[in-house]
JSON list of C-alpha atoms in Angstrom, two decimals:
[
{"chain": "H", "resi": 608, "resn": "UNK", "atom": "CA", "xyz": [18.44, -9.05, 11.79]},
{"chain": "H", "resi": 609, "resn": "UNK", "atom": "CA", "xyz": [19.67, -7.13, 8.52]},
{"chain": "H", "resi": 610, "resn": "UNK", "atom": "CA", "xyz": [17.13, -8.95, 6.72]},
{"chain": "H", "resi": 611, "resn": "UNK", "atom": "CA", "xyz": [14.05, -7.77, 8.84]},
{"chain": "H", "resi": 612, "resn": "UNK", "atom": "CA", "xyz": [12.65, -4.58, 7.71]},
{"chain": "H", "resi": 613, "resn": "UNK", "atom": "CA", "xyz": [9.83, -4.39, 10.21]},
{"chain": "H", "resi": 614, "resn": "UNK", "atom": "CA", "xyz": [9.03, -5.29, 13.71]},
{"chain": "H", "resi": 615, "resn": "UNK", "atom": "CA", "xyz": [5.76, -4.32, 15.45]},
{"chain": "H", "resi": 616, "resn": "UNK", "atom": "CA", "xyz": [5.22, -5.38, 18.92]},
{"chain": "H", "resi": 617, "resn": "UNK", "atom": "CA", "xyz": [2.39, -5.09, 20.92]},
{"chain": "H", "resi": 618, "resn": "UNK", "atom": "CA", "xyz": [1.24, -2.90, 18.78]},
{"chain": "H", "resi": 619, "resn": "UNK", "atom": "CA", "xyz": [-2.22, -1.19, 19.51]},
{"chain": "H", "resi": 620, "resn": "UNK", "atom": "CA", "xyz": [-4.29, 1.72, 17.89]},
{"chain": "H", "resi": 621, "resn": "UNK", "atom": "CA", "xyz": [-7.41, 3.41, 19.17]},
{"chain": "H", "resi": 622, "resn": "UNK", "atom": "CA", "xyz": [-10.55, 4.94, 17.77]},
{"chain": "H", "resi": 623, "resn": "UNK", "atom": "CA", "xyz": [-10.16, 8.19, 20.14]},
{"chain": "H", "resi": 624, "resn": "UNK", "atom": "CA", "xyz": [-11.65, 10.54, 17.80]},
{"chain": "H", "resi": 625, "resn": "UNK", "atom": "CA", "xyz": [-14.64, 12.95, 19.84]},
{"chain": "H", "resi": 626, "resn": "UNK", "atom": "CA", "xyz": [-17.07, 12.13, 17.04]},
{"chain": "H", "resi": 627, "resn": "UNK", "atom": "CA", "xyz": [-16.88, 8.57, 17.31]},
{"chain": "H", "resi": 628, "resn": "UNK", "atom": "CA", "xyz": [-16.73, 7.99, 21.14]},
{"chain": "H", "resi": 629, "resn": "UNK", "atom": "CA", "xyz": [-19.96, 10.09, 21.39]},
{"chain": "H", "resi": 630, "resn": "UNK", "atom": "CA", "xyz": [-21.55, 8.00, 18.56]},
{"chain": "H", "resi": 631, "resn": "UNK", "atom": "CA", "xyz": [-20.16, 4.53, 20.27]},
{"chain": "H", "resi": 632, "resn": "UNK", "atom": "CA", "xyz": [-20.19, 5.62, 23.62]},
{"chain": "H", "resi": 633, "resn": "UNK", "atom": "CA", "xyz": [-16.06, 4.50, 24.10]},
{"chain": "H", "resi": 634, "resn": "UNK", "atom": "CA", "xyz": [-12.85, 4.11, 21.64]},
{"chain": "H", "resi": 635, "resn": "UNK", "atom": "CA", "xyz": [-12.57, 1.32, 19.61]},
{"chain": "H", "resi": 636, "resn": "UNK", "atom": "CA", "xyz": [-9.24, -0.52, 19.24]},
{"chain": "H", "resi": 637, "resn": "UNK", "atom": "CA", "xyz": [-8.59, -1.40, 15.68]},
{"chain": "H", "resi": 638, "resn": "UNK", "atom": "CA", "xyz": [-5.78, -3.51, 17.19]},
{"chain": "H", "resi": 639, "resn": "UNK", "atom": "CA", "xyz": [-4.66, -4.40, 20.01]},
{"chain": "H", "resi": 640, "resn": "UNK", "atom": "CA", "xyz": [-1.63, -6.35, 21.41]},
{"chain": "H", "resi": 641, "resn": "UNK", "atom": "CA", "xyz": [-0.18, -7.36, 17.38]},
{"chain": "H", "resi": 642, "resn": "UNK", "atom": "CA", "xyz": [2.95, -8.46, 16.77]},
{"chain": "H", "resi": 643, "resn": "UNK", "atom": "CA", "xyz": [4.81, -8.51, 13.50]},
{"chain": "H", "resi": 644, "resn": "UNK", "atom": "CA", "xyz": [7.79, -9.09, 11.71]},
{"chain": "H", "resi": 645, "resn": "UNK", "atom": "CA", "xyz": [8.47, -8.97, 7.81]},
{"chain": "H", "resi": 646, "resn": "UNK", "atom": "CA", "xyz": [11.96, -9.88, 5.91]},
{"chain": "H", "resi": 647, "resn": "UNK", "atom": "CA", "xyz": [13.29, -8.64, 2.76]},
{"chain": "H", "resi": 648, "resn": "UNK", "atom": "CA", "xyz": [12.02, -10.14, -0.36]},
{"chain": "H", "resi": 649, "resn": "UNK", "atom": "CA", "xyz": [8.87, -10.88, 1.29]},
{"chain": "H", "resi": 650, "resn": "UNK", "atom": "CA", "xyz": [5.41, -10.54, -0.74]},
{"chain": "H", "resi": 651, "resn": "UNK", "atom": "CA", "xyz": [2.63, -10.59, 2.11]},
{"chain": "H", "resi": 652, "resn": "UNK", "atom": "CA", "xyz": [-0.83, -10.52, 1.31]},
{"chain": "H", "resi": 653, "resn": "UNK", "atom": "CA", "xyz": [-3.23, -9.24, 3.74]},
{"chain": "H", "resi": 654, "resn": "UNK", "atom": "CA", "xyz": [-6.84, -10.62, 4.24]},
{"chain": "H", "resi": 655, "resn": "UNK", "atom": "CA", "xyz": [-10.17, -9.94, 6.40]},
{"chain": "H", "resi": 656, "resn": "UNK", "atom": "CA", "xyz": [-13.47, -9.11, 6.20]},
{"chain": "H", "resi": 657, "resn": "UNK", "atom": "CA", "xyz": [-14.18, -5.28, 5.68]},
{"chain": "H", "resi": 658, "resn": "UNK", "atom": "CA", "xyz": [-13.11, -3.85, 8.74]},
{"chain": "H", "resi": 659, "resn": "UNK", "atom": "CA", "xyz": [-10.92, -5.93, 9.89]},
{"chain": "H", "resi": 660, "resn": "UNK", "atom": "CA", "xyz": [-7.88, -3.42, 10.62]},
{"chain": "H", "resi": 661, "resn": "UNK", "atom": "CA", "xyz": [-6.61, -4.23, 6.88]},
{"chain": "H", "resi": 662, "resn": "UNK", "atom": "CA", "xyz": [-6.14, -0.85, 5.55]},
{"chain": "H", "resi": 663, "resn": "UNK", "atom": "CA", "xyz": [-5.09, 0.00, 9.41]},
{"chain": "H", "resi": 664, "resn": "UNK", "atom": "CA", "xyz": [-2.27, -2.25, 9.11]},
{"chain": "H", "resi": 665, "resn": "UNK", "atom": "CA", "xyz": [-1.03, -0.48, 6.08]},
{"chain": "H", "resi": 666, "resn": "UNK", "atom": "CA", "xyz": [-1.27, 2.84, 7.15]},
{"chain": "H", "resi": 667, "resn": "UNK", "atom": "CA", "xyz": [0.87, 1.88, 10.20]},
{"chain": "H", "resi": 668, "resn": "UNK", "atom": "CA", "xyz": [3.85, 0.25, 7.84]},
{"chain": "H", "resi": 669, "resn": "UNK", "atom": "CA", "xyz": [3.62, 3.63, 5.70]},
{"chain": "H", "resi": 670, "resn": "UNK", "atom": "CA", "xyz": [3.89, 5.66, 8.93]},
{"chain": "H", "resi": 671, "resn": "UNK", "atom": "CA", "xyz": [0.99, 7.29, 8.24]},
{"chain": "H", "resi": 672, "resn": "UNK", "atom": "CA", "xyz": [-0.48, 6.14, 11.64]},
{"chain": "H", "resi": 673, "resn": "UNK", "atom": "CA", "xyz": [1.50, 6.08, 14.90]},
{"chain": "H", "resi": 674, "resn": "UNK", "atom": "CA", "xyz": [0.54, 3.32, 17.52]},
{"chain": "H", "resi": 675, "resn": "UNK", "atom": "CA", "xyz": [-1.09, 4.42, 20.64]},
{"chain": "H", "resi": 676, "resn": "UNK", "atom": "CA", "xyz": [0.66, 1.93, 22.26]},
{"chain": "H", "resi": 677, "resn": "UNK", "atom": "CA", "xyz": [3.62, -0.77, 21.17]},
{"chain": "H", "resi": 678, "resn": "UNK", "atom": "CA", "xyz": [6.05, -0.08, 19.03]},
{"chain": "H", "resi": 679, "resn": "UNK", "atom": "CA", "xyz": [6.99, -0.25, 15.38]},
{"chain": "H", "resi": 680, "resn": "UNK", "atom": "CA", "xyz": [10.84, -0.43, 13.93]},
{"chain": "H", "resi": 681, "resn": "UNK", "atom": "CA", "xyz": [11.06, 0.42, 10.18]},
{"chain": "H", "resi": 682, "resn": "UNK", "atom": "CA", "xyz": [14.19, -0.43, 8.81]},
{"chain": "H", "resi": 683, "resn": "UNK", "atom": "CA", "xyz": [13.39, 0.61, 5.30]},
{"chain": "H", "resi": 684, "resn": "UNK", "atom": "CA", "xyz": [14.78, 3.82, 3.52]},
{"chain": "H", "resi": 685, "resn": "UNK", "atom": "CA", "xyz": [12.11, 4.02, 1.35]},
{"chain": "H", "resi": 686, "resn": "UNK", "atom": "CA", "xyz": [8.17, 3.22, 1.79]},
{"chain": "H", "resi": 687, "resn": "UNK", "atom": "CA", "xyz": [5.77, 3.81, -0.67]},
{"chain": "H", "resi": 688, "resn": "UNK", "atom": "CA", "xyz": [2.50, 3.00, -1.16]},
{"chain": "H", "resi": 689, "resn": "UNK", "atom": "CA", "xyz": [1.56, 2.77, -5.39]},
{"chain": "H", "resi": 690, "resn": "UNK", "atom": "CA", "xyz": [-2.20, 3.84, -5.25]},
{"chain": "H", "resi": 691, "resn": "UNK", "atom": "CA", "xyz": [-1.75, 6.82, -3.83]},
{"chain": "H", "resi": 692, "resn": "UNK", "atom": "CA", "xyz": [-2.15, 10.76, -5.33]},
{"chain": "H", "resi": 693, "resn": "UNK", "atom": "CA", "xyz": [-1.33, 12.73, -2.23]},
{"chain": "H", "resi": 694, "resn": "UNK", "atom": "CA", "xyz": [0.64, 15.31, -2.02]},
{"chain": "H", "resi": 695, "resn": "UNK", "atom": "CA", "xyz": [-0.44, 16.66, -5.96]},
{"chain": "H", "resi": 696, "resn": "UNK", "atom": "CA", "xyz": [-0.78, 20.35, -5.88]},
{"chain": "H", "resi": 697, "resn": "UNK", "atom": "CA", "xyz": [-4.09, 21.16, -8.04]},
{"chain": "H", "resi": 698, "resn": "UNK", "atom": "CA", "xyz": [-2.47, 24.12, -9.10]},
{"chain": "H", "resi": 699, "resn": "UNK", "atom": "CA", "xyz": [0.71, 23.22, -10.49]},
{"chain": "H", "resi": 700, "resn": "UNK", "atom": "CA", "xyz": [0.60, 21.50, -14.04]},
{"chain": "H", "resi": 701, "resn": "UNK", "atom": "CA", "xyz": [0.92, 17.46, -14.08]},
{"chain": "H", "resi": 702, "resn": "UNK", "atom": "CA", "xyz": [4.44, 17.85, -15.23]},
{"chain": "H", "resi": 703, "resn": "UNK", "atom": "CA", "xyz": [5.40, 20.52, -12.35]},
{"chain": "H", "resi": 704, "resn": "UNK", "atom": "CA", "xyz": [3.58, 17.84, -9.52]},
{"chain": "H", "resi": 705, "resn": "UNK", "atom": "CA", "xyz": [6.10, 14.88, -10.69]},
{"chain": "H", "resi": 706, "resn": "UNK", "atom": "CA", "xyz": [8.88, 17.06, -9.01]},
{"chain": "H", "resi": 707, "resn": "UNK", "atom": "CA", "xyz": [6.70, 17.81, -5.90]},
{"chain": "H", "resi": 708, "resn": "UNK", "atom": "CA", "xyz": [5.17, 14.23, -5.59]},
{"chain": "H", "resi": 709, "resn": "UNK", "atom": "CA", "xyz": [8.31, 12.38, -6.56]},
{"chain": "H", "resi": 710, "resn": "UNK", "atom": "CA", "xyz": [9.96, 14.25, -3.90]},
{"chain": "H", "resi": 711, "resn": "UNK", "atom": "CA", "xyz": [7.77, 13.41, -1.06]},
{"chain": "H", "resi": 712, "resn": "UNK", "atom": "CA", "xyz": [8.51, 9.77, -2.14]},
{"chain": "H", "resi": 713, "resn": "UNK", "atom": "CA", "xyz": [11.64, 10.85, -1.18]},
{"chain": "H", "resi": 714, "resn": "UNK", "atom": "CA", "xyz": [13.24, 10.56, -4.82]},
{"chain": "H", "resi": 715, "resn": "UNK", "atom": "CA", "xyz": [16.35, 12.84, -5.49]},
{"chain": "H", "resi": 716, "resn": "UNK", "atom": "CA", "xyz": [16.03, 15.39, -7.93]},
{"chain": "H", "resi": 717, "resn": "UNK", "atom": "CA", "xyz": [18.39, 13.90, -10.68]},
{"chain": "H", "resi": 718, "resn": "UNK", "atom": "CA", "xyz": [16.23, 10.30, -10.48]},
{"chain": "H", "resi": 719, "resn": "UNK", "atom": "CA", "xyz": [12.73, 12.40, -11.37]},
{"chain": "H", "resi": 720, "resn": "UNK", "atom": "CA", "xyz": [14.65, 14.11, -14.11]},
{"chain": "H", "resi": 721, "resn": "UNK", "atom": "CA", "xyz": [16.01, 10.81, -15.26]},
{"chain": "H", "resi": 722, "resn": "UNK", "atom": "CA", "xyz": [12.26, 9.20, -15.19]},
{"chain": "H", "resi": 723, "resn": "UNK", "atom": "CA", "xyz": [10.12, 12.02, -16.03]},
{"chain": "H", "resi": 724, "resn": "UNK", "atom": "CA", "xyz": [9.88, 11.75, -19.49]},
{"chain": "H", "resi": 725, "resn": "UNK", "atom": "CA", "xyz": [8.94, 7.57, -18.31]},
{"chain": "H", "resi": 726, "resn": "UNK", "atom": "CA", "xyz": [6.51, 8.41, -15.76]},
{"chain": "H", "resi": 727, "resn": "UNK", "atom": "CA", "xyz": [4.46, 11.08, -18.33]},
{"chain": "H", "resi": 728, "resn": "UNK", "atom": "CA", "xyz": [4.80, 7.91, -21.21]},
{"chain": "H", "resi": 729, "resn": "UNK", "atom": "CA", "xyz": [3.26, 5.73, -18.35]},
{"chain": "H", "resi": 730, "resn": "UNK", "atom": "CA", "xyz": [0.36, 7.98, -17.46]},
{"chain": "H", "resi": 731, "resn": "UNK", "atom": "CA", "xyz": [-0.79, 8.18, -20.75]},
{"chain": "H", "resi": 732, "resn": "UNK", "atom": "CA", "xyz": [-1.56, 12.37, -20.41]},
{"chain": "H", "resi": 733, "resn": "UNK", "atom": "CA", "xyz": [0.17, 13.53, -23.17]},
{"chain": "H", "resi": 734, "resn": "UNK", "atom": "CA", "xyz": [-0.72, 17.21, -23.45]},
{"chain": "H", "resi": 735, "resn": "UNK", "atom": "CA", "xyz": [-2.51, 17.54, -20.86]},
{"chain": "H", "resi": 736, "resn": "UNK", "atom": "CA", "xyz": [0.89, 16.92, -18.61]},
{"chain": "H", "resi": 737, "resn": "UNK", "atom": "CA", "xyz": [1.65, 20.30, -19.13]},
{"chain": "H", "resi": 738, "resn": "UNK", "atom": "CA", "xyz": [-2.16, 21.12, -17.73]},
{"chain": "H", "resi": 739, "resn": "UNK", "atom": "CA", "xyz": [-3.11, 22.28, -14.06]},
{"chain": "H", "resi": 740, "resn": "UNK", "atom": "CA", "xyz": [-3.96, 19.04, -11.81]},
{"chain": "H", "resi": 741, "resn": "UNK", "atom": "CA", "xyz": [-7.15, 20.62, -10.89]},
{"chain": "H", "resi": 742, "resn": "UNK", "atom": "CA", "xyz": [-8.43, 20.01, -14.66]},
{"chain": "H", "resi": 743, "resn": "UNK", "atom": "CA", "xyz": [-7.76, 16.47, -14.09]},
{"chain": "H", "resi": 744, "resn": "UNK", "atom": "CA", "xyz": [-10.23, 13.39, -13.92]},
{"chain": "H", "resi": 745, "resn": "UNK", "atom": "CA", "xyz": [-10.22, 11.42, -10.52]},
{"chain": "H", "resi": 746, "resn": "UNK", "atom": "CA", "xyz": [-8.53, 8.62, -13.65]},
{"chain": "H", "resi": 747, "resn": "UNK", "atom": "CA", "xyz": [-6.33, 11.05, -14.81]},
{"chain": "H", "resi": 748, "resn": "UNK", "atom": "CA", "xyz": [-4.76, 11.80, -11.54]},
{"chain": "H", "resi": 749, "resn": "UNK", "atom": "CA", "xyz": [-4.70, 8.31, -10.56]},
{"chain": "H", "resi": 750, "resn": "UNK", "atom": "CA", "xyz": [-3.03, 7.30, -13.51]},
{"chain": "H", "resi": 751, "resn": "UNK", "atom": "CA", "xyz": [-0.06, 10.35, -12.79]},
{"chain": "H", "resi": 752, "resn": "UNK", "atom": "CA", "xyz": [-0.38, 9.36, -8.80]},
{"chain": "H", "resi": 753, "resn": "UNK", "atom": "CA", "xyz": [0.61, 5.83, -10.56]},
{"chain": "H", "resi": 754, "resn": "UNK", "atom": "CA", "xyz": [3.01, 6.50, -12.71]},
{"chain": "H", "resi": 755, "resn": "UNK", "atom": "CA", "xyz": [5.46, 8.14, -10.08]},
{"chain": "H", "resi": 756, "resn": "UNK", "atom": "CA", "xyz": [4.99, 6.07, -7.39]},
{"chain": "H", "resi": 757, "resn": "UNK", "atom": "CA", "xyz": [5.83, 3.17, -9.64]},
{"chain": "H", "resi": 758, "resn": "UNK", "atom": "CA", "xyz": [9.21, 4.68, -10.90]},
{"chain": "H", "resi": 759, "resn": "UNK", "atom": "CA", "xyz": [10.16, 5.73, -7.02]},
{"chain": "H", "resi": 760, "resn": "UNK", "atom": "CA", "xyz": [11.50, 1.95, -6.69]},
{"chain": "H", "resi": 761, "resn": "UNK", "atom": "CA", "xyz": [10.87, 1.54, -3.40]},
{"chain": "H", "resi": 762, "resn": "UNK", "atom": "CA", "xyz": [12.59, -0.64, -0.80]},
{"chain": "H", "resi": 763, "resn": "UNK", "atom": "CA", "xyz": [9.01, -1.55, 0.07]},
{"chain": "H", "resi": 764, "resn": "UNK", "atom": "CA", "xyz": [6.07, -1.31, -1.72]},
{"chain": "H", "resi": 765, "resn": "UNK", "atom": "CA", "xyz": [2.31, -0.95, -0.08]},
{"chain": "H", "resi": 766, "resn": "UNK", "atom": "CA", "xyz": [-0.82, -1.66, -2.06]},
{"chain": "H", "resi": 767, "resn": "UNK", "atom": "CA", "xyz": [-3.94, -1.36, -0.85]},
{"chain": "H", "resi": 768, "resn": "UNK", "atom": "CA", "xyz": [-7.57, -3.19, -2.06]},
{"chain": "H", "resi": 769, "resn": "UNK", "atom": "CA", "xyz": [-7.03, -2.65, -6.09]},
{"chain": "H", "resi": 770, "resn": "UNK", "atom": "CA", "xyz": [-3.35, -2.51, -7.73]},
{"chain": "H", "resi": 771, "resn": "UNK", "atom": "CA", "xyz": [-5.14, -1.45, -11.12]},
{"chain": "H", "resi": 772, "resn": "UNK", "atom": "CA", "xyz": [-6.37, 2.25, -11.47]},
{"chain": "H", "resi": 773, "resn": "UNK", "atom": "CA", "xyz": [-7.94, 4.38, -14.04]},
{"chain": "H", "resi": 774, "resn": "UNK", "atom": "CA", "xyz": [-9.70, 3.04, -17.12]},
{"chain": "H", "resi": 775, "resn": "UNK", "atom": "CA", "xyz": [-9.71, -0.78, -17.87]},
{"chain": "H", "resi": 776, "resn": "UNK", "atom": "CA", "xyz": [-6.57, -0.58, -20.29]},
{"chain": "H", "resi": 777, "resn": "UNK", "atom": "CA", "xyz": [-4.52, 0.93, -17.65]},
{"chain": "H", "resi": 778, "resn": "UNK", "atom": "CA", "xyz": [-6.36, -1.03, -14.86]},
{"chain": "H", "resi": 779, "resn": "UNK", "atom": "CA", "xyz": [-4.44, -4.44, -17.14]},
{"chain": "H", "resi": 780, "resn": "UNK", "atom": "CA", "xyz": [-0.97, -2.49, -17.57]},
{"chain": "H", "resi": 781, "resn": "UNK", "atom": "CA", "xyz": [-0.69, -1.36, -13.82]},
{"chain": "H", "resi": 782, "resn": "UNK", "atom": "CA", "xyz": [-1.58, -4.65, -12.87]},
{"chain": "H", "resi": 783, "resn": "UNK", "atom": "CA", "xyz": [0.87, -6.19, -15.06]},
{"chain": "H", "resi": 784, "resn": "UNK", "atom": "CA", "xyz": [3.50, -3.84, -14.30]},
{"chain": "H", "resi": 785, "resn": "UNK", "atom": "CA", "xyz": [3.43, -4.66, -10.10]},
{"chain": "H", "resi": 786, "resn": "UNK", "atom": "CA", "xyz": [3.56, -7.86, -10.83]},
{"chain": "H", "resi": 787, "resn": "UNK", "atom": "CA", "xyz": [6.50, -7.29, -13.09]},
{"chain": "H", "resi": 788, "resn": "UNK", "atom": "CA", "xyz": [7.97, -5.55, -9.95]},
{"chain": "H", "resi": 789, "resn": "UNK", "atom": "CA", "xyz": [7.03, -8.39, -7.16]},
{"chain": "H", "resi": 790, "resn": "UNK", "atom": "CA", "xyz": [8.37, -10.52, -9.09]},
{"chain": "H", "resi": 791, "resn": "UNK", "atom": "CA", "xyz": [12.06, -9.14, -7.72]},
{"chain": "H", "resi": 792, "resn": "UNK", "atom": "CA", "xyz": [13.46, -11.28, -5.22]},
{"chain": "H", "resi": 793, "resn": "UNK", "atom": "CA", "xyz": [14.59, -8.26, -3.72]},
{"chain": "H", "resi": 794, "resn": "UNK", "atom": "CA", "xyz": [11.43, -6.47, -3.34]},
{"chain": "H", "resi": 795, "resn": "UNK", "atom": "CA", "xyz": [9.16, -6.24, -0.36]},
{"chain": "H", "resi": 796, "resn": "UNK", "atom": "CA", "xyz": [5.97, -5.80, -0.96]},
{"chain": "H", "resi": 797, "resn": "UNK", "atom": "CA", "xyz": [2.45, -5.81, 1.39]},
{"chain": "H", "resi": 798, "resn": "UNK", "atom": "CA", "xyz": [-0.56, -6.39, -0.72]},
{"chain": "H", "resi": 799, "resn": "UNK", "atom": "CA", "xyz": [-4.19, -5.61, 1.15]},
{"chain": "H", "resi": 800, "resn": "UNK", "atom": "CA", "xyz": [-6.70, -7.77, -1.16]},
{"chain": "H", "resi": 801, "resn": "UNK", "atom": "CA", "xyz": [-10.12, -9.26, -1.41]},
{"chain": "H", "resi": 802, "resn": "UNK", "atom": "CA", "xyz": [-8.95, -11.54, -4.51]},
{"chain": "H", "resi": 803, "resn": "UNK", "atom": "CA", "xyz": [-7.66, -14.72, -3.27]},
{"chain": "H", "resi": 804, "resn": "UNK", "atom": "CA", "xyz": [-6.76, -15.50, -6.58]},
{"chain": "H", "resi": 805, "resn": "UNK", "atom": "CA", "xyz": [-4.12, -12.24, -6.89]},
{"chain": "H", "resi": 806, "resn": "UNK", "atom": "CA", "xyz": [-2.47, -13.02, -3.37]},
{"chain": "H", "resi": 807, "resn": "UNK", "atom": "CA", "xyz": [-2.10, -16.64, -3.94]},
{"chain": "H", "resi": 808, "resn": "UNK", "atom": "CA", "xyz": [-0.41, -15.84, -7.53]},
{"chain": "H", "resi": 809, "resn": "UNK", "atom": "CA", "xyz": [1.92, -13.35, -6.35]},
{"chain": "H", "resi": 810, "resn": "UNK", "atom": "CA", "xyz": [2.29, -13.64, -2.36]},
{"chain": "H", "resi": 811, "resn": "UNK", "atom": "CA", "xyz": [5.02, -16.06, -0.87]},
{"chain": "H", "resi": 812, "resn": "UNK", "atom": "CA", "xyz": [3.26, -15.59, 2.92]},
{"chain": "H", "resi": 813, "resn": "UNK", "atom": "CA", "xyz": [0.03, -14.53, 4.08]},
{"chain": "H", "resi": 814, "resn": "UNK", "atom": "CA", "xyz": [-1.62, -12.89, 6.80]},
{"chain": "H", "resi": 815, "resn": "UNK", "atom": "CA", "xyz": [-5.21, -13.04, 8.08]},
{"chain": "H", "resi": 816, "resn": "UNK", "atom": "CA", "xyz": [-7.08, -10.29, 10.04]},
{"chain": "H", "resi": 817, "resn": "UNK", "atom": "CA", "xyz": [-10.08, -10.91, 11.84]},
{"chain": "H", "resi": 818, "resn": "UNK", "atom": "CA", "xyz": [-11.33, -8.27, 14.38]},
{"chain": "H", "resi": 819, "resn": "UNK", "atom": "CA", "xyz": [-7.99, -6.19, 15.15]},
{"chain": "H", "resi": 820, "resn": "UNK", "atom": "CA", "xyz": [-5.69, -9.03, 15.42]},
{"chain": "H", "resi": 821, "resn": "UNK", "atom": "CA", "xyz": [-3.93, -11.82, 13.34]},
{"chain": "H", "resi": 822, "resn": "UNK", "atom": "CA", "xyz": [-5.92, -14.85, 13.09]},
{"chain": "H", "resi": 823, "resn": "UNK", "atom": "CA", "xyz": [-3.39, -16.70, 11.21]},
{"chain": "H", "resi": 824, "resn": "UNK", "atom": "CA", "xyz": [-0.56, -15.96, 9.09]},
{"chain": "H", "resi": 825, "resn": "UNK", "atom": "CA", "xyz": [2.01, -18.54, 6.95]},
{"chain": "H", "resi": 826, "resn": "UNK", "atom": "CA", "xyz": [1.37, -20.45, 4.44]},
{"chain": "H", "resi": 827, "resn": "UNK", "atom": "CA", "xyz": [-0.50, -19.27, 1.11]},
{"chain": "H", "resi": 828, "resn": "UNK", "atom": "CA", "xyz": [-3.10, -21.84, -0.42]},
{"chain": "H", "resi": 829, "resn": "UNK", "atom": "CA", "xyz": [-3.36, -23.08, 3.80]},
{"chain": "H", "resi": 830, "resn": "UNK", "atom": "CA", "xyz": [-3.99, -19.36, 5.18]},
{"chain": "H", "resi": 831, "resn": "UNK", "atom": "CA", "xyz": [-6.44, -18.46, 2.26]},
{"chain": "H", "resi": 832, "resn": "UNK", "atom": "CA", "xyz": [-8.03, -21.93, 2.10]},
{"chain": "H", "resi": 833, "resn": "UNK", "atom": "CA", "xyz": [-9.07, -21.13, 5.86]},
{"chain": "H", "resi": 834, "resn": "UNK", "atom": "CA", "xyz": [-10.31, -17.79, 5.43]},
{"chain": "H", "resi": 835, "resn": "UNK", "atom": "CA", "xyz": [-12.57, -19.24, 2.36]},
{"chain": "H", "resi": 836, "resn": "UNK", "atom": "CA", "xyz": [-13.84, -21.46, 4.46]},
{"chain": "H", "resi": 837, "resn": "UNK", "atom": "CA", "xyz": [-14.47, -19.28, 7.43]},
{"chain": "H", "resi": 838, "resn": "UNK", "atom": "CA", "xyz": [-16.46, -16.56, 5.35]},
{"chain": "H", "resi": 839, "resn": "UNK", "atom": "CA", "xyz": [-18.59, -19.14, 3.42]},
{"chain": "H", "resi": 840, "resn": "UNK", "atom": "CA", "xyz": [-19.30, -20.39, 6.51]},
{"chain": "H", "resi": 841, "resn": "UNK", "atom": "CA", "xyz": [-17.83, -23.96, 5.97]}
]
């Protein structure tokens, strides 16, 4: 049991949002009834048509989303997902946000000082690190976002659609860098991808959404092989 860092059961969430039941007419359940358990050391990638619940899924690990009904157990001390830029105050410089950001990802204050001058090398800024964020390119705040989440080490790491941001230079280093990472037998990571190709080369177990629920989940080249053939209609 040490070794499982989530369960979900029965899990369900609902569409309950005013706007949307008057455009549908009733809630929506992006899932109902799902059941879940991941280990440490796992590398799970996630796959489904687009709106399958993928991204729903995620934001449930991160605790971003609570279940309207189920339960989820999170073992982990640490959960962070790498693509993200929230919690950057536009105001404060770059340099000033790594604090702020790298302590919502629940770093201690003598890691970011140990790391900053690492996370600013990563982000390629250079002068500008000492600029407000609200001067910043979407890029140049995704790069930042990036760079801290990647030296938060994580117990478990979330990625969602695209592991590469910014320009295509950094798009190939932030790629090559997670997979640098995943490739730690004792990191957990959760991977939500349209590229078969990434989650077969760097998942050890797969799981496949289709319409709110798991349609299959296990093997790698079996899982994906099935989904392939599903979409292309085969």
């Amino acid at each position: 049991m040490d070794d499982v860092l989530y369960e979900l059961s029965r899990v369900g969430v609902a569409y309950r949002h005013a706007s949307f039941i008057a455009s549908h007419g009733a809630e929506k359940w992006a899932f109902r009834n799902l059941d879940l358990r991941i280990s440490r050391g796992e590398t799970i990638g996630v796959i489904g048509r687009n709106g399958a619940g993928k991204s729903t899924l995620l934001r449930l690990l991160a605790g971003i989303l609570v279940p309207d009904e189920g339960e989820v157990v999170c073992r982990a001390k640490r959960v962070t997902m790498l693509s993200i830029g929230a919690g950057f105050d536009s105001y404060l410089t770059g340099r000033e946000n790594i604090g702020l950001n790298g302590r919502l990802l629940g770093m201690p204050s003598r890691q970011i000082a140990s790391v900053r001058d690492d996370i600013i090398a990563l982000s390629g800024l250079g002068d500008a690190i000492g600029m407000p964020v609200r001067t910043y390119s979407t890029g140049m705040r995704a790069r930042l976002g990036f760079a801290i989440a990647y030296y938060a080490n994580p117990e478990v790491l979330l990625l969602d659609e695209n592991i590469g941001v910014g320009d295509i230079e950094f798009q190939r280093k932030s790629a090559e860098l997670i997979k640098e990472k995943l490739a730690s037998e004792s990191q957990t990571a959760i991977l939500v991808s349209h590229s078969v190709a990434l989650i077969r080369e760097i998942c050890s177990r797969v799981i496949w959404i289709e319409d709110g629920s798991i349609k299959e989940s296990g093997d790698v080249v079996s899982v994906t092989g099935n989904y392939l053939r599903a979409v292309n209609g085969r």
